[in-house]
Each structure stands twice: as structure tokens, then as C-alpha cells.
Amino acid sequence: MLVAILQGLISGALVGGMYATVGIGLTLVFGVVRIVNFAHGSFLMAAAYASWLMYERYGIDPYLSGLILVPSFFVLGVAYYWGLMRPMVGKSLLAQSLLTIAVGYVIDNTALGLFSSQMRVVAVPYAVASLSIGPIALPVTRLIAGGVGLCATTIMYLLLWRTGMGIAVRAAAADRPIAEAMGINTHSAQAVVTGIGIACAALGGVVLLPIFAASPSMGADFTFLSFLIIVLGGMGSFFGALVGGVILGITENLGATFFDGSTGHMLTFVLFVVLLVFRPYGVLVRRR
Amino acid sequence: MLLEVRDLRTGYGAVEVVHGISFELAAGSMVGLIGANGAGKSGAMHAICGLLRHTGAVLLDGQDLARMSAHDRARAGLIMVPEGRRVFPGMSVRDNLLSASLHRRVRGRAQQTLDTVFHTFPRLQERLNQAAETLSGGEQQMLAIGRTMMGQPRVMVLDEPSLGLSPLFVQEVFRVIGALRETGLTILLVEQNVHHCLELSDYAYVLEQGHIVLQGAASDLLVDPRVRAAYLGTSNQPSEAEEVRQ
């Protein structure tokens, strides 16, 4: 029993590290561009399918395909900003939301049309490998997810708080007209942030593919998951998103250990409702 | 002329508030733009800096900036100190300062410019890692001016720098503006504090309801009966109180 709990905790926390990265991708775009990207999870799903396809067709290792996919999705995100989001900057919440929801639908249903609703798994040999520490077995794929998630979060933190680009991005988020008046090309800053946000989603898709499986419903699932994480951690907080991601990963995992997969999934939403009632600004913030 | 504005028209939405004004600044000079609340001063400043749509020409050293975006105008050297300070909240004093020196023309000299800013405002150096919004109003105004200095402006547009400051800080701000002027910086000063503005400026324009109604050497306007009656609240002769202050 104790071992099972411990196993569930660690295993969940590792996946949670990756969830955090995906969540940060969403909150970053929202914080800077001020548009809620409801298609966030759909980009993650698209990356997962692309990774699966590269494995099926060319036998490229899913982690290796990430080296191609993450930069490609960065470019895709930049194009997404210039092509679709930029005209919506400063428009009504409804117009912005409808646009990103529509993009999500198009991606989700394209996936459904191309790949059907069947779950697609990558049958890599190391998918079942695990590292044993005493009685606890840690799957290698989850260890990788936790490690990559932590690295990605750290890199984004440094990028945002320790570089000139980070200053430009934060200034554009704080006061767009004045940032412009100080010589910052705010549209470029927002395009780069959207690129990073979408790249985070793609990283999530690639790294989580060997743990779960690719399916068209993954899109909507992960969009909601990302919202959960950032509400749990408090909007716009990096450290909060990390905590939120880990809490979510653990809840889901413990639920799946003691009940079944769908109950675990349901528990995360119960947690969400409970938190919204008692801690509406996140677990780390008492009130604002 | 370093800055030449010709037939500038601008407004908010469909409402035109500036009806074709023209003015100019010689290099190294300080020009004042005075007028009552709602005369269109702020609108005109936002327009020349690219934050409001406008027609007419904005020539910086002969180059027309009228079709450029706000950030390109700032990069070219026409940089404002916005009304109400507008420092970036949630960012440290250091990051606020550096935000204006990210583009190619000034990036390489950021450290030297930072030293100049610290020399002008030693207090900013003491508060370097503090969040900008925790500074006092006067300190925020210093930060806003310092931030614009970081962009190495060719023309600094000061929009109501004394607004909302305590009398002590008003004196300090005008002392700093005077000092900046001494360094050879070209300054366009928009002020409600007409007396101070005219005392510091070489030349001034009076804006009323979107039109320039009067212009001339600042020293002449200071004693002009129309200006005195409308903006200084005194008769032809300087009042006793003003004499005492001087």
C-alpha cells in the first residue's frame, strides 16, 4: 500500500513536470498576447501525431523527432501569431476565443479524419523499461518527461528573466503602447512568445507520446489540463505552474492507481472545482 | 531644423482634436508647447511619436517618420517621456531602464548610458533591483526620464513631467530638465506649469482647441499680456509672489 502510494506520487510528479511545461506555454501566450489560445492542446496533439508518424514511417525515435518537431512548431507558432492572432489583438474576448476555438476544431477534426479515433502508440523497446530504487520502479519514459519538463521550465525562466528578449517581452506585456514608444517591436515580441508557447505544447506532445498514446481527443484534454495547471498555480506564475503541474500529475496518477484511468482523470476536475471554491487565486496565493 | 512637424492632424476615433499644427525645433534647443487641458497637447505628442494615427509630416533631421511605426520612430531617436510616468510595473528599475536600450543603434553603448543616467539620478542606482511600481511618484518620474535617456534620444518629448508631483519634486524635475538641456539634448516640453515651461524654453507655441494661436521666444511669451491673462493668472506685471520666488 505504502509502496503503491509512493510509486504513484513520484511517477505522477515526473509527468507533472512535463504538464507544467505545457501549462506555462499557455499562460505565457495569455500573459503577453492577452489572447486565450484554446487550440493549445490541439498543437500538442498534432505534434504527438507527427512524432508517431515519423516513428511509424521512418523509424525515427520519438525523442529524436522532437529535435525536428519542437523547432518546427516554434516556426508554426510564429506564423500562427502573424496570420491569425495578430488581427485579433485588442479585439473582444468573444472574437478572440472563437478564433482560437475554431483553430482547435480544425486541427482536432483533421486528425480525426486522417488518423481515425484509434489510439496510436509508439512501440519503442524502452517504453516498458524502468529504473528500480528499492521496491519502487520508475519508468524510464516518465523519468525523461520529468527531466525534460524541468529543463524546459528552467530555460524559459532564464530566457524571460535574464535576457534582453525577456525584458522586451515583459515590457510588451506590461504596457504595450509604451513598450512601442521605447523602441520595442511588440508584435515581434508577441510572435516569438506565441512560437515559444506552441513549441512548449509540441514538446509535451513528443515527450508524453511514449507514456500515453496519440488520439484526436488529446487536443481538448490537454487544453483543459493546461488551464487547470495555471489556475492551480496562479495565473502567470512560473513556480506556481510547476507546482500545479506536479499536483495534477500526482492526482491523476494516484487516482489511476487506486481506481482506474478515467476516475483518475475525473479526480483532477474534482480537485479543480474544490480549489476554485477555496483557493481561487491558486494554491500558493491566499488572496490578491 | 532637427525636428519639423508640418500640418499635423490627429484625433481619437472619428473626433479630430489637433487641426493641422506646424512647429519646429532647432538642434540643442528647448521648445515649449503650452495650452489648457484638452487643447490637444497630449494628442499631438502621441501622434508625432507614432502612438496615434495622424496625417502631415514629422521630419527628424529631414527624414519623414510619418509612415513609421512607434518603435521605429523611437529607434530613429524621437523618444517620449510619457505623461503619468508609465513605468513598467512588475519589472525592476534596472529592467525598466534597459527596456529602452535593446535596439541596435544604442545596444552597444548601454553600459555607458546607464552610467550617465546614474550620474543624473543617483537614487535610481540605489533602487536598481526594486520593483518600479514601489518607487515614489517623483522617483518614478526620474525612472521614466532615465528610461528615455537609455534610448539615446535625438529629440526628447517630455509630456507633462510635473503632473501629479509634490512641489518639491516639481522643482527637482525642472532642475533635471535644465541640466539635460545643458548637455545639448534637444527637448520638446509639454507642460501645464506654464511659468516653469517658459522660463526654461527658448521658444514656445500656445495650443488652443487644436490650433496654434501664438508662438514666439519664450521670454517674450512670459511677458505677453494674453499669455499672462490666460495661463499665468496675473496681470501685465509679475506679481509680488513671483518676484519673491525668483
GROMACS .gro file of N, CA and C in nm, chain A residues 69-200:
model
  396
   69LEU      N    1   1.074   1.846  -3.448
   69LEU     CA    2   0.937   1.895  -3.430
   69LEU      C    3   0.927   2.021  -3.344
   70VAL      N    4   1.003   2.026  -3.235
   70VAL     CA    5   0.989   2.143  -3.147
   70VAL      C    6   1.028   2.273  -3.220
   71PRO      N    7   1.143   2.277  -3.289
   71PRO     CA    8   1.173   2.399  -3.366
   71PRO      C    9   1.070   2.427  -3.476
   72SER      N   10   1.019   2.320  -3.540
   72SER     CA   11   0.919   2.341  -3.646
   72SER      C   12   0.792   2.403  -3.588
   73PHE      N   13   0.753   2.356  -3.471
   73PHE     CA   14   0.632   2.410  -3.408
   73PHE      C   15   0.655   2.552  -3.358
   74PHE      N   16   0.779   2.585  -3.325
   74PHE     CA   17   0.810   2.724  -3.291
   74PHE      C   18   0.778   2.813  -3.412
   75VAL      N   19   0.827   2.771  -3.528
   75VAL     CA   20   0.802   2.847  -3.651
   75VAL      C   21   0.652   2.854  -3.681
   76LEU      N   22   0.587   2.740  -3.660
   76LEU     CA   23   0.442   2.734  -3.682
   76LEU      C   24   0.369   2.832  -3.590
   77GLY      N   25   0.416   2.839  -3.465
   77GLY     CA   26   0.356   2.931  -3.368
   77GLY      C   27   0.373   3.075  -3.409
   78VAL      N   28   0.492   3.109  -3.458
   78VAL     CA   29   0.519   3.246  -3.505
   78VAL      C   30   0.425   3.280  -3.621
   79ALA      N   31   0.408   3.183  -3.713
   79ALA     CA   32   0.318   3.204  -3.826
   79ALA      C   33   0.173   3.216  -3.779
   80TYR      N   34   0.138   3.136  -3.681
   80TYR     CA   35   0.003   3.139  -3.621
   80TYR      C   36  -0.025   3.279  -3.567
   81TYR      N   37   0.076   3.338  -3.501
   81TYR     CA   38   0.057   3.474  -3.449
   81TYR      C   39   0.036   3.574  -3.562
   82TRP      N   40   0.129   3.577  -3.656
   82TRP     CA   41   0.122   3.678  -3.764
   82TRP      C   42  -0.003   3.660  -3.849
   83GLY      N   43  -0.039   3.534  -3.875
   83GLY     CA   44  -0.150   3.510  -3.966
   83GLY      C   45  -0.287   3.526  -3.901
   84LEU      N   46  -0.303   3.472  -3.780
   84LEU     CA   47  -0.437   3.466  -3.723
   84LEU      C   48  -0.457   3.547  -3.595
   85MET      N   49  -0.357   3.545  -3.507
   85MET     CA   50  -0.378   3.611  -3.379
   85MET      C   51  -0.360   3.762  -3.386
   86ARG      N   52  -0.264   3.807  -3.466
   86ARG     CA   53  -0.234   3.950  -3.469
   86ARG      C   54  -0.356   4.037  -3.500
   87PRO      N   55  -0.438   3.999  -3.600
   87PRO     CA   56  -0.556   4.084  -3.625
   87PRO      C   57  -0.653   4.087  -3.508
   88MET      N   58  -0.640   3.992  -3.415
   88MET     CA   59  -0.733   3.982  -3.302
   88MET      C   60  -0.682   4.053  -3.178
   89VAL      N   61  -0.558   4.103  -3.183
   89VAL     CA   62  -0.502   4.170  -3.065
   89VAL      C   63  -0.586   4.291  -3.031
   90GLY      N   64  -0.632   4.297  -2.906
   90GLY     CA   65  -0.713   4.411  -2.862
   90GLY      C   66  -0.859   4.402  -2.899
   91LYS      N   67  -0.898   4.295  -2.971
   91LYS     CA   68  -1.040   4.279  -3.005
   91LYS      C   69  -1.115   4.217  -2.886
   92SER      N   70  -1.245   4.196  -2.904
   92SER     CA   71  -1.324   4.145  -2.791
   92SER      C   72  -1.284   4.002  -2.758
   93LEU      N   73  -1.307   3.968  -2.631
   93LEU     CA   74  -1.274   3.833  -2.583
   93LEU      C   75  -1.347   3.728  -2.665
   94LEU      N   76  -1.470   3.757  -2.703
   94LEU     CA   77  -1.551   3.662  -2.779
   94LEU      C   78  -1.488   3.634  -2.915
   95ALA      N   79  -1.449   3.742  -2.985
   95ALA     CA   80  -1.390   3.726  -3.118
   95ALA      C   81  -1.260   3.646  -3.108
   96GLN      N   82  -1.179   3.679  -3.008
   96GLN     CA   83  -1.050   3.610  -2.991
   96GLN      C   84  -1.073   3.462  -2.960
   97SER      N   85  -1.166   3.436  -2.868
   97SER     CA   86  -1.190   3.298  -2.826
   97SER      C   87  -1.244   3.215  -2.941
   98LEU      N   88  -1.339   3.273  -3.016
   98LEU     CA   89  -1.397   3.199  -3.128
   98LEU      C   90  -1.289   3.160  -3.228
   99LEU      N   91  -1.195   3.251  -3.250
   99LEU     CA   92  -1.088   3.223  -3.346
   99LEU      C   93  -1.004   3.104  -3.299
  100THR      N   94  -0.957   3.109  -3.173
  100THR     CA   95  -0.868   3.002  -3.129
  100THR      C   96  -0.943   2.870  -3.111
  101ILE      N   97  -1.071   2.879  -3.071
  101ILE     CA   98  -1.152   2.756  -3.062
  101ILE      C   99  -1.166   2.694  -3.201
  102ALA      N  100  -1.191   2.780  -3.301
  102ALA     CA  101  -1.205   2.731  -3.438
  102ALA      C  102  -1.077   2.662  -3.485
  103VAL      N  103  -0.964   2.723  -3.454
  103VAL     CA  104  -0.836   2.662  -3.495
  103VAL      C  105  -0.822   2.525  -3.430
  104GLY      N  106  -0.859   2.517  -3.302
  104GLY     CA  107  -0.855   2.390  -3.232
  104GLY      C  108  -0.942   2.285  -3.300
  105TYR      N  109  -1.063   2.324  -3.336
  105TYR     CA  110  -1.156   2.232  -3.403
  105TYR      C  111  -1.099   2.181  -3.534
  106VAL      N  112  -1.041   2.274  -3.610
  106VAL     CA  113  -0.986   2.235  -3.741
  106VAL      C  114  -0.875   2.132  -3.722
  107ILE      N  115  -0.786   2.157  -3.626
  107ILE     CA  116  -0.676   2.063  -3.602
  107ILE      C  117  -0.731   1.928  -3.552
  108ASP      N  118  -0.820   1.933  -3.454
  108ASP     CA  119  -0.875   1.810  -3.396
  108ASP      C  120  -0.943   1.723  -3.501
  109ASN      N  121  -1.026   1.787  -3.584
  109ASN     CA  122  -1.103   1.709  -3.680
  109ASN      C  123  -1.020   1.666  -3.800
  110THR      N  124  -0.915   1.743  -3.830
  110THR     CA  125  -0.821   1.697  -3.933
  110THR      C  126  -0.754   1.569  -3.886
  111ALA      N  127  -0.716   1.568  -3.758
  111ALA     CA  128  -0.652   1.448  -3.702
  111ALA      C  129  -0.748   1.330  -3.705
  112LEU      N  130  -0.874   1.358  -3.670
  112LEU     CA  131  -0.975   1.253  -3.670
  112LEU      C  132  -0.992   1.196  -3.812
  113GLY      N  133  -0.995   1.286  -3.910
  113GLY     CA  134  -1.011   1.243  -4.049
  113GLY      C  135  -0.891   1.164  -4.099
  114LEU      N  136  -0.773   1.208  -4.062
  114LEU     CA  137  -0.651   1.144  -4.114
  114LEU      C  138  -0.618   1.014  -4.041
  115PHE      N  139  -0.636   1.014  -3.909
  115PHE     CA  140  -0.586   0.901  -3.831
  115PHE      C  141  -0.695   0.820  -3.762
  116SER      N  142  -0.823   0.857  -3.778
  116SER     CA  143  -0.937   0.795  -3.709
  116SER      C  144  -0.921   0.810  -3.558
  117SER      N  145  -1.019   0.763  -3.483
  117SER     CA  146  -1.015   0.786  -3.338
  117SER      C  147  -0.931   0.681  -3.265
  118GLN      N  148  -0.871   0.592  -3.340
  118GLN     CA  149  -0.790   0.486  -3.279
  118GLN      C  150  -0.669   0.545  -3.205
  119MET      N  151  -0.637   0.486  -3.090
  119MET     CA  152  -0.519   0.529  -3.014
  119MET      C  153  -0.394   0.484  -3.088
  120ARG      N  154  -0.297   0.572  -3.101
  120ARG     CA  155  -0.172   0.535  -3.169
  120ARG      C  156  -0.059   0.534  -3.067
  121VAL      N  157   0.005   0.420  -3.057
  121VAL     CA  158   0.117   0.410  -2.963
  121VAL      C  159   0.248   0.390  -3.037
  122VAL      N  160   0.354   0.438  -2.979
  122VAL     CA  161   0.485   0.407  -3.033
  122VAL      C  162   0.540   0.289  -2.951
  123ALA      N  163   0.571   0.181  -3.021
  123ALA     CA  164   0.616   0.060  -2.950
  123ALA      C  165   0.767   0.058  -2.938
  124VAL      N  166   0.821   0.162  -2.872
  124VAL     CA  167   0.967   0.165  -2.853
  124VAL      C  168   1.004   0.062  -2.746
  125PRO      N  169   1.119  -0.002  -2.760
  125PRO     CA  170   1.156  -0.108  -2.665
  125PRO      C  171   1.168  -0.056  -2.521
  126TYR      N  172   1.208   0.070  -2.505
  126TYR     CA  173   1.229   0.119  -2.369
  126TYR      C  174   1.100   0.171  -2.303
  127ALA      N  175   0.987   0.156  -2.375
  127ALA     CA  176   0.861   0.206  -2.319
  127ALA      C  177   0.824   0.134  -2.191
  128VAL      N  178   0.871   0.011  -2.177
  128VAL     CA  179   0.837  -0.065  -2.056
  128VAL      C  180   0.955  -0.073  -1.959
  129ALA      N  181   1.070  -0.020  -2.000
  129ALA     CA  182   1.188  -0.026  -1.913
  129ALA      C  183   1.168   0.064  -1.792
  130SER      N  184   1.223   0.024  -1.680
  130SER     CA  185   1.213   0.110  -1.562
  130SER      C  186   1.336   0.096  -1.474
  131LEU      N  187   1.353   0.196  -1.392
  131LEU     CA  188   1.467   0.203  -1.302
  131LEU      C  189   1.415   0.170  -1.162
  132SER      N  190   1.476   0.072  -1.098
  132SER     CA  191   1.426   0.034  -0.966
  132SER      C  192   1.509   0.097  -0.855
  133ILE      N  193   1.438   0.161  -0.765
  133ILE     CA  194   1.504   0.212  -0.643
  133ILE      C  195   1.432   0.141  -0.529
  134GLY      N  196   1.493   0.037  -0.477
  134GLY     CA  197   1.428  -0.045  -0.375
  134GLY      C  198   1.304  -0.108  -0.434
  135PRO      N  199   1.192  -0.092  -0.367
  135PRO     CA  200   1.069  -0.153  -0.418
  135PRO      C  201   0.999  -0.068  -0.524
  136ILE      N  202   1.049   0.056  -0.543
  136ILE     CA  203   0.982   0.148  -0.636
  136ILE      C  204   1.043   0.138  -0.775
  137ALA      N  205   0.957   0.122  -0.873
  137ALA     CA  206   1.003   0.115  -1.012
  137ALA      C  207   0.963   0.243  -1.084
  138LEU      N  208   1.063   0.313  -1.139
  138LEU     CA  209   1.035   0.436  -1.211
  138LEU      C  210   1.053   0.414  -1.360
  139PRO      N  211   0.944   0.422  -1.436
  139PRO     CA  212   0.955   0.403  -1.582
  139PRO      C  213   1.049   0.507  -1.643
  140VAL      N  214   1.133   0.460  -1.733
  140VAL     CA  215   1.232   0.548  -1.796
  140VAL      C  216   1.165   0.665  -1.868
  141THR      N  217   1.053   0.635  -1.937
  141THR     CA  218   0.985   0.741  -2.013
  141THR      C  219   0.935   0.853  -1.922
  142ARG      N  220   0.894   0.814  -1.801
  142ARG     CA  221   0.848   0.916  -1.707
  142ARG      C  222   0.965   0.997  -1.650
  143LEU      N  223   1.075   0.928  -1.626
  143LEU     CA  224   1.194   0.999  -1.580
  143LEU      C  225   1.237   1.103  -1.683
  144ILE      N  226   1.232   1.062  -1.809
  144ILE     CA  227   1.269   1.155  -1.916
  144ILE      C  228   1.171   1.274  -1.917
  145ALA      N  229   1.041   1.243  -1.904
  145ALA     CA  230   0.940   1.351  -1.905
  145ALA      C  231   0.967   1.451  -1.793
  146GLY      N  232   0.995   1.400  -1.672
  146GLY     CA  233   1.022   1.490  -1.560
  146GLY      C  234   1.145   1.574  -1.584
  147GLY      N  235   1.252   1.509  -1.632
  147GLY     CA  236   1.377   1.579  -1.656
  147GLY      C  237   1.363   1.686  -1.764
  148VAL      N  238   1.301   1.649  -1.876
  148VAL     CA  239   1.283   1.744  -1.986
  148VAL      C  240   1.194   1.861  -1.941
  149GLY      N  241   1.088   1.827  -1.867
  149GLY     CA  242   0.998   1.931  -1.820
  149GLY      C  243   1.069   2.032  -1.732
  150LEU      N  244   1.151   1.982  -1.641
  150LEU     CA  245   1.224   2.070  -1.550
  150LEU      C  246   1.323   2.157  -1.628
  151CYS      N  247   1.393   2.095  -1.722
  151CYS     CA  248   1.490   2.170  -1.806
  151CYS      C  249   1.419   2.279  -1.885
  152ALA      N  250   1.308   2.243  -1.948
  152ALA     CA  251   1.236   2.339  -2.033
  152ALA      C  252   1.186   2.457  -1.949
  153THR      N  253   1.135   2.426  -1.830
  153THR     CA  254   1.086   2.532  -1.742
  153THR      C  255   1.199   2.626  -1.702
  154THR      N  256   1.314   2.566  -1.668
  154THR     CA  257   1.429   2.647  -1.628
  154THR      C  258   1.476   2.735  -1.744
  155ILE      N  259   1.484   2.676  -1.863
  155ILE     CA  260   1.530   2.754  -1.979
  155ILE      C  261   1.436   2.872  -2.004
  156MET      N  262   1.306   2.845  -1.996
  156MET     CA  263   1.210   2.954  -2.021
  156MET      C  264   1.221   3.062  -1.914
  157TYR      N  265   1.242   3.019  -1.790
  157TYR     CA  266   1.258   3.116  -1.682
  157TYR      C  267   1.378   3.207  -1.709
  158LEU      N  268   1.490   3.145  -1.744
  158LEU     CA  269   1.611   3.224  -1.771
  158LEU      C  270   1.591   3.317  -1.890
  159LEU      N  271   1.525   3.264  -1.993
  159LEU     CA  272   1.500   3.342  -2.114
  159LEU      C  273   1.419   3.467  -2.083
  160LEU      N  274   1.323   3.450  -1.994
  160LEU     CA  275   1.230   3.558  -1.964
  160LEU      C  276   1.286   3.658  -1.864
  161TRP      N  277   1.370   3.611  -1.771
  161TRP     CA  278   1.415   3.699  -1.663
  161TRP      C  279   1.561   3.736  -1.671
  162ARG      N  280   1.635   3.678  -1.765
  162ARG     CA  281   1.778   3.707  -1.767
  162ARG      C  282   1.829   3.755  -1.903
  163THR      N  283   1.740   3.780  -1.998
  163THR     CA  284   1.786   3.823  -2.130
  163THR      C  285   1.716   3.951  -2.174
  164GLY      N  286   1.776   4.017  -2.274
  164GLY     CA  287   1.714   4.137  -2.331
  164GLY      C  288   1.581   4.104  -2.395
  165MET      N  289   1.573   3.988  -2.459
  165MET     CA  290   1.447   3.948  -2.520
  165MET      C  291   1.338   3.936  -2.413
  166GLY      N  292   1.378   3.884  -2.297
  166GLY     CA  293   1.285   3.871  -2.186
  166GLY      C  294   1.233   4.007  -2.141
  167ILE      N  295   1.322   4.106  -2.136
  167ILE     CA  296   1.282   4.242  -2.097
  167ILE      C  297   1.180   4.295  -2.198
  168ALA      N  298   1.208   4.275  -2.326
  168ALA     CA  299   1.117   4.323  -2.431
  168ALA      C  300   0.980   4.258  -2.416
  169VAL      N  301   0.980   4.128  -2.392
  169VAL     CA  302   0.855   4.054  -2.379
  169VAL      C  303   0.776   4.101  -2.258
  170ARG      N  304   0.845   4.118  -2.144
  170ARG     CA  305   0.774   4.160  -2.024
  170ARG      C  306   0.724   4.304  -2.036
  171ALA      N  307   0.804   4.390  -2.101
  171ALA     CA  308   0.760   4.528  -2.120
  171ALA      C  309   0.636   4.532  -2.210
  172ALA      N  310   0.637   4.452  -2.315
  172ALA     CA  311   0.522   4.447  -2.406
  172ALA      C  312   0.398   4.396  -2.332
  173ALA      N  313   0.419   4.303  -2.239
  173ALA     CA  314   0.305   4.251  -2.162
  173ALA      C  315   0.254   4.355  -2.063
  174ALA      N  316   0.346   4.434  -2.006
  174ALA     CA  317   0.307   4.529  -1.901
  174ALA      C  318   0.235   4.650  -1.959
  175ASP      N  319   0.282   4.705  -2.068
  175ASP     CA  320   0.224   4.827  -2.124
  175ASP      C  321   0.266   4.836  -2.271
  176ARG      N  322   0.180   4.782  -2.359
  176ARG     CA  323   0.218   4.768  -2.499
  176ARG      C  324   0.251   4.901  -2.568
  177PRO      N  325   0.165   5.005  -2.558
  177PRO     CA  326   0.198   5.130  -2.628
  177PRO      C  327   0.330   5.191  -2.581
  178ILE      N  328   0.355   5.188  -2.450
  178ILE     CA  329   0.478   5.250  -2.400
  178ILE      C  330   0.599   5.166  -2.441
  179ALA      N  331   0.583   5.034  -2.444
  179ALA     CA  332   0.693   4.950  -2.493
  179ALA      C  333   0.727   4.989  -2.637
  180GLU      N  334   0.624   5.011  -2.718
  180GLU     CA  335   0.645   5.058  -2.855
  180GLU      C  336   0.721   5.190  -2.855
  181ALA      N  337   0.678   5.281  -2.769
  181ALA     CA  338   0.739   5.414  -2.763
  181ALA      C  339   0.884   5.408  -2.717
  182MET      N  340   0.924   5.297  -2.654
  182MET     CA  341   1.063   5.280  -2.611
  182MET      C  342   1.145   5.203  -2.715
  183GLY      N  343   1.086   5.179  -2.831
  183GLY     CA  344   1.163   5.116  -2.939
  183GLY      C  345   1.150   4.965  -2.945
  184ILE      N  346   1.053   4.909  -2.873
  184ILE     CA  347   1.035   4.764  -2.876
  184ILE      C  348   0.929   4.728  -2.981
  185ASN      N  349   0.965   4.638  -3.070
  185ASN     CA  350   0.869   4.591  -3.169
  185ASN      C  351   0.780   4.488  -3.101
  186THR      N  352   0.666   4.536  -3.049
  186THR     CA  353   0.585   4.449  -2.963
  186THR      C  354   0.521   4.334  -3.040
  187HIS      N  355   0.491   4.357  -3.167
  187HIS     CA  356   0.432   4.246  -3.244
  187HIS      C  357   0.533   4.133  -3.261
  188SER      N  358   0.658   4.168  -3.285
  188SER     CA  359   0.762   4.065  -3.295
  188SER      C  360   0.776   3.991  -3.163
  189ALA      N  361   0.774   4.068  -3.052
  189ALA     CA  362   0.786   4.004  -2.920
  189ALA      C  363   0.672   3.907  -2.898
  190GLN      N  364   0.552   3.948  -2.935
  190GLN     CA  365   0.436   3.862  -2.916
  190GLN      C  366   0.442   3.740  -3.007
  191ALA      N  367   0.495   3.759  -3.129
  191ALA     CA  368   0.508   3.645  -3.221
  191ALA      C  369   0.605   3.543  -3.164
  192VAL      N  370   0.717   3.590  -3.109
  192VAL     CA  371   0.817   3.499  -3.051
  192VAL      C  372   0.756   3.423  -2.933
  193VAL      N  373   0.681   3.495  -2.850
  193VAL     CA  374   0.619   3.430  -2.735
  193VAL      C  375   0.519   3.323  -2.780
  194THR      N  376   0.441   3.354  -2.882
  194THR     CA  377   0.347   3.254  -2.934
  194THR      C  378   0.425   3.133  -2.985
  195GLY      N  379   0.535   3.159  -3.054
  195GLY     CA  380   0.620   3.049  -3.101
  195GLY      C  381   0.668   2.962  -2.986
  196ILE      N  382   0.714   3.027  -2.879
  196ILE     CA  383   0.762   2.951  -2.763
  196ILE      C  384   0.647   2.872  -2.700
  197GLY      N  385   0.531   2.935  -2.690
  197GLY     CA  386   0.415   2.868  -2.633
  197GLY      C  387   0.378   2.742  -2.710
  198ILE      N  388   0.374   2.754  -2.842
  198ILE     CA  389   0.338   2.639  -2.925
  198ILE      C  390   0.449   2.533  -2.920
  199ALA      N  391   0.575   2.579  -2.912
  199ALA     CA  392   0.686   2.485  -2.900
  199ALA      C  393   0.675   2.405  -2.770
  200CYS      N  394   0.629   2.471  -2.663
  200CYS     CA  395   0.609   2.400  -2.535
  200CYS      C  396   0.504   2.290  -2.552
   0.00000   0.00000   0.00000
